[in-house]
PDB file of C-alpha atoms in Angstrom:
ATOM      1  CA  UNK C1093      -2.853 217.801  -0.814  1.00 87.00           C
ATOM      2  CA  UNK C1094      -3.593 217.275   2.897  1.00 87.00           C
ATOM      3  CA  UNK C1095       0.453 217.183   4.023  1.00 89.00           C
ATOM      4  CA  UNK C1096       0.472 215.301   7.461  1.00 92.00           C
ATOM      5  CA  UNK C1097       4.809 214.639   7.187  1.00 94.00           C
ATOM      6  CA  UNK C1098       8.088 215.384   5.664  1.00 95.00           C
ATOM      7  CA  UNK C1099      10.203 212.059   4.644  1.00 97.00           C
ATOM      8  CA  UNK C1100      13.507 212.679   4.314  1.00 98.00           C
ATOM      9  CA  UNK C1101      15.294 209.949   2.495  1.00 98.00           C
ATOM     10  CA  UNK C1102      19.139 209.976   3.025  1.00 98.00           C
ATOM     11  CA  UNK C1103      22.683 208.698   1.403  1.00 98.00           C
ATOM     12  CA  UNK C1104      25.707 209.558   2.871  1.00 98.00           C
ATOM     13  CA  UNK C1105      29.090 208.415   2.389  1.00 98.00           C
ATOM     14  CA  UNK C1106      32.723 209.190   3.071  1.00 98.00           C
ATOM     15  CA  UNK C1107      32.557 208.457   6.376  1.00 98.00           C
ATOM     16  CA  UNK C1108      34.887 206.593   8.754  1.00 98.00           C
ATOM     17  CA  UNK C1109      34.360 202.970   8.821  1.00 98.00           C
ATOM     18  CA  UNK C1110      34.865 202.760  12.674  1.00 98.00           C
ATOM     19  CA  UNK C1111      32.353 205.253  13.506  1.00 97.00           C
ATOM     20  CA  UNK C1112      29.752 203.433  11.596  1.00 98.00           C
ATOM     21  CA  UNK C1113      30.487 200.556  12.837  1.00 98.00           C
ATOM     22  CA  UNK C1114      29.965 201.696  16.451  1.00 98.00           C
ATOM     23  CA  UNK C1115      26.466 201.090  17.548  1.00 98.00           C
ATOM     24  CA  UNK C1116      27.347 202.651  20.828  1.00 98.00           C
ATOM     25  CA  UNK C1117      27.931 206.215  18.781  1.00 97.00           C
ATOM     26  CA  UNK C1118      24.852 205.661  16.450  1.00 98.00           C
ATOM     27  CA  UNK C1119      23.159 205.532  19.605  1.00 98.00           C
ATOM     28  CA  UNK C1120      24.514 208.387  20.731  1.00 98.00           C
ATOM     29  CA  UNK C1121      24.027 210.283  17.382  1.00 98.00           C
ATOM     30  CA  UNK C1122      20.751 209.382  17.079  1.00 98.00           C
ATOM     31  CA  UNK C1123      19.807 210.664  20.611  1.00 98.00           C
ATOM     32  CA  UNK C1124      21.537 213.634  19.409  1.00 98.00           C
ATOM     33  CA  UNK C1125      19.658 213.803  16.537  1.00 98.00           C
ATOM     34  CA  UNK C1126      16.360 213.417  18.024  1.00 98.00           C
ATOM     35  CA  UNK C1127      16.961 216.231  20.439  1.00 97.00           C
ATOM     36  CA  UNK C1128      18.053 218.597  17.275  1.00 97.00           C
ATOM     37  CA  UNK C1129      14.825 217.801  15.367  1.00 97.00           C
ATOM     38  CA  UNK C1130      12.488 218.513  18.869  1.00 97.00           C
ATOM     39  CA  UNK C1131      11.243 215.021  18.411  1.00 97.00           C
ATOM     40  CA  UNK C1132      10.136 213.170  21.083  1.00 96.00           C
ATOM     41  CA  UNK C1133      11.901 209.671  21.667  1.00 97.00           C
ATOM     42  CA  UNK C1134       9.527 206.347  22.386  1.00 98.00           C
ATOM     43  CA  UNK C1135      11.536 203.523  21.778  1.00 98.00           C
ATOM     44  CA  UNK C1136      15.242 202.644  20.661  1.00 98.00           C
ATOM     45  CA  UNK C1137      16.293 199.896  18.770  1.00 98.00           C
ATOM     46  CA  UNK C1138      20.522 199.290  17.998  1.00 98.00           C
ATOM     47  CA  UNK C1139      21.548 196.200  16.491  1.00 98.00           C
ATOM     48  CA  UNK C1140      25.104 195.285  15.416  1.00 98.00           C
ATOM     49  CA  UNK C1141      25.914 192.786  12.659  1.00 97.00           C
ATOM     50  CA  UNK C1142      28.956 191.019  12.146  1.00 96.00           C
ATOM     51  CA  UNK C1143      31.046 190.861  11.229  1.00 95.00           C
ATOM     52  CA  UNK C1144      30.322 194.988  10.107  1.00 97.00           C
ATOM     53  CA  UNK C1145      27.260 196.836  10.205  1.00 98.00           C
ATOM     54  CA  UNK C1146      24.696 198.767  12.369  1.00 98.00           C
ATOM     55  CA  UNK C1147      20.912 198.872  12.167  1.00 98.00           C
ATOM     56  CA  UNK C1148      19.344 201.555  14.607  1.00 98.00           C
ATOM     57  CA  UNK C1149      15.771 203.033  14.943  1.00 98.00           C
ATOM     58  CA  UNK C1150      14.174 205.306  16.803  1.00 98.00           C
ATOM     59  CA  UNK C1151      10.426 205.219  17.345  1.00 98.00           C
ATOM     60  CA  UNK C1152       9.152 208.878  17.810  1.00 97.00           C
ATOM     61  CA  UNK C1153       5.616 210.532  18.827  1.00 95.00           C
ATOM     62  CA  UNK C1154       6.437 212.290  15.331  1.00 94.00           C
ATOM     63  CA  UNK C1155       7.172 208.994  13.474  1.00 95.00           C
ATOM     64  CA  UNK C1156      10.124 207.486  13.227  1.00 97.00           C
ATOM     65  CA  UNK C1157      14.224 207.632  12.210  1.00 98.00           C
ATOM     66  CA  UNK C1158      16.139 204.882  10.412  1.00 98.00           C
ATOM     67  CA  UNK C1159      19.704 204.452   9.745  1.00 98.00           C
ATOM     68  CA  UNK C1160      21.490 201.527   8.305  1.00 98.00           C
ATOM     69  CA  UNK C1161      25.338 201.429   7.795  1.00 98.00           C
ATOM     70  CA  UNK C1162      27.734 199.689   5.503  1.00 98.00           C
ATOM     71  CA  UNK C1163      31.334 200.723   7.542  1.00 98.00           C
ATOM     72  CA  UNK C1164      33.208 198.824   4.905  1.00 98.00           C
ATOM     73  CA  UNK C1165      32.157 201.609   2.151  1.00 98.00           C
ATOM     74  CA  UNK C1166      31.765 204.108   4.596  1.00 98.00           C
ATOM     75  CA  UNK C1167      28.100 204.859   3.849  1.00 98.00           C
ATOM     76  CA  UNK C1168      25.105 205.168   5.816  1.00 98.00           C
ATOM     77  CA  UNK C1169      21.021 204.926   4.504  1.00 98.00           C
ATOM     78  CA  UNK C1170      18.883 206.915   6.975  1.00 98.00           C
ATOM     79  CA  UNK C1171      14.770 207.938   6.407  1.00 97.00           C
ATOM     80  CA  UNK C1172      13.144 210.249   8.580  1.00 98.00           C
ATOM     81  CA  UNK C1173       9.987 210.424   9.248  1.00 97.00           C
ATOM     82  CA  UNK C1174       8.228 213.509  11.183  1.00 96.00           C
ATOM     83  CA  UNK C1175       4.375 214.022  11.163  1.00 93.00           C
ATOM     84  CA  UNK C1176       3.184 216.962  12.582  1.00 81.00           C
ATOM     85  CA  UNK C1177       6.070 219.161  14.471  1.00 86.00           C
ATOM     86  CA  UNK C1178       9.468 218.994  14.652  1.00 93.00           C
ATOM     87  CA  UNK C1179      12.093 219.273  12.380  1.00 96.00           C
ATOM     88  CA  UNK C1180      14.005 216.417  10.714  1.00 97.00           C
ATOM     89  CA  UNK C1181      16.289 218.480   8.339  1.00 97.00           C
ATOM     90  CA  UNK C1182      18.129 220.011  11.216  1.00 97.00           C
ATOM     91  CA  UNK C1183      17.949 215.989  12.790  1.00 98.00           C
ATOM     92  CA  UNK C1184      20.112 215.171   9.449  1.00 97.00           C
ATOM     93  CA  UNK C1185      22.461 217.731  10.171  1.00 97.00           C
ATOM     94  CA  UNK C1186      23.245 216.481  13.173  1.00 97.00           C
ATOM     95  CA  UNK C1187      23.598 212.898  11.750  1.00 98.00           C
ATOM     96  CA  UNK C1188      25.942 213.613   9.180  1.00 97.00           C
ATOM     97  CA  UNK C1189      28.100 215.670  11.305  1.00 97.00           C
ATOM     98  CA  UNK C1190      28.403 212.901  14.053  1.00 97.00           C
ATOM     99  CA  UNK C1191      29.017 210.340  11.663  1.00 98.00           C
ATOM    100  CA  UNK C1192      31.529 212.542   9.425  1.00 98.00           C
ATOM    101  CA  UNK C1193      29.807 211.979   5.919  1.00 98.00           C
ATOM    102  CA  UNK C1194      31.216 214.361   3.644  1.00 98.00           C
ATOM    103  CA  UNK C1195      28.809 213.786   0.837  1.00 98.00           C
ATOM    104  CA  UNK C1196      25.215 213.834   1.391  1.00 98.00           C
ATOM    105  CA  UNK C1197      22.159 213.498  -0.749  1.00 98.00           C
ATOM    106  CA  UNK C1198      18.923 214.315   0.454  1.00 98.00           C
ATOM    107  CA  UNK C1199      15.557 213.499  -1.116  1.00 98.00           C
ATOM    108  CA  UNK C1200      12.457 215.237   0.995  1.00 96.00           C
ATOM    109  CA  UNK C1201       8.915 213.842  -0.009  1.00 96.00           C
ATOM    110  CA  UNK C1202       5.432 215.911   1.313  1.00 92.00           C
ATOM    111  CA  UNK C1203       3.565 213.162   3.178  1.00 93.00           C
ATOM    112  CA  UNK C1204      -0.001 213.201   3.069  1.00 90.00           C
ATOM    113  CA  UNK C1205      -3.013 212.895   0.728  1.00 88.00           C
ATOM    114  CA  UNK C1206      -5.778 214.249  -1.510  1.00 86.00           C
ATOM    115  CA  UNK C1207      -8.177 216.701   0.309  1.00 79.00           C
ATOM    116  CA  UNK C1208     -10.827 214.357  -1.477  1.00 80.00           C
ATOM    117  CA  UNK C1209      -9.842 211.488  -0.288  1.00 77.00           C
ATOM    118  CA  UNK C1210     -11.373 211.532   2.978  1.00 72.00           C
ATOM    119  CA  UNK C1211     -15.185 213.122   3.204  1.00 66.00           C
ATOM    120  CA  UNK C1212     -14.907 216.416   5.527  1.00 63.00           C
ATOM    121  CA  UNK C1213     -17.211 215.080   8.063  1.00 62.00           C
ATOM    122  CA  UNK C1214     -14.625 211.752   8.772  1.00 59.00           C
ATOM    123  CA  UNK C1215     -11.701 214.469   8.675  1.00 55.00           C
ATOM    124  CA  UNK C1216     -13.221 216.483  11.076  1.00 57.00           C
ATOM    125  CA  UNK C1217     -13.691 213.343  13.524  1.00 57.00           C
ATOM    126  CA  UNK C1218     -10.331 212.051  13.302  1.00 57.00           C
ATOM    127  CA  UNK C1219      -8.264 215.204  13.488  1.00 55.00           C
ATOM    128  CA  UNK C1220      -7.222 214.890  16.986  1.00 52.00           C
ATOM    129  CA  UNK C1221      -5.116 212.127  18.056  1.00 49.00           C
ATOM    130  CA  UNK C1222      -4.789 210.610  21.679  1.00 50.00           C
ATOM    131  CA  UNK C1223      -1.797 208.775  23.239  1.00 51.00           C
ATOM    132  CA  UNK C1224      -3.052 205.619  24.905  1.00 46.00           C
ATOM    133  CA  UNK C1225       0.025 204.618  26.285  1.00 47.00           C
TER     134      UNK C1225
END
């Protein structure tokens, strides 16, 4: 397998209703959290539902980070993507200690594909990527 990520896929629970219903401290956390994993941040996205509930993403050079709360079971849903460096575990850490979970599961999933998938010669000409912005 050709890995080009690590997915972490996330439950947490146990945690204080107010705090996930903050979307001022998921920002914060997630900021956090971005600077933990060496990720680089492109583009933030907090949304607040009502009458409970945040939605928050983070668009990354290295992919992305997700986190969806329910405050009124104190439990969060976060994925996080990284694709090439950084390192999303120690990003969860940091999101489960800001947000107080005291249970945690963790499913991580190898990103990538077959090494026969692609022919060599199309590997070889993709294998550096530019930012346009």
């Amino acid at each position: 397998m050709k890995k080009v990520g690590t997915h972490l896929v996330v439950d947490a629970w146990q945690a204080p209703g107010e705090l996930l219903n903050d979307p001022e401290r998921i920002r914060r956390a997630l900021i956090d959290a971005i600077a933990a994993g060496e990720a680089t941040l492109i583009d933030l996205c907090v949304h607040q539902f009502s009458p409970h509930g945040v939605t928050a993403t983070a668009t990354l050079a290295e992919s992305h980070i997700a986190i969806h709360t329910w405050p009124e079971y104190g439990y969060f849903a976060a994925d996080l993507f990284f694709c090439g460096q950084g390192q999303p575990k120690e990003a969860m850490k940091l999101l489960q200690t800001a947000l107080q979970a005291k249970k945690m599961e963790m499913r991580e999933i190898d990103r990538g594909f077959p090494a026969s998938a692609i022919p060599t010669e199309q590997l070889l000409e993709n294998s550096v990527y530019e930012d346009v912005a």
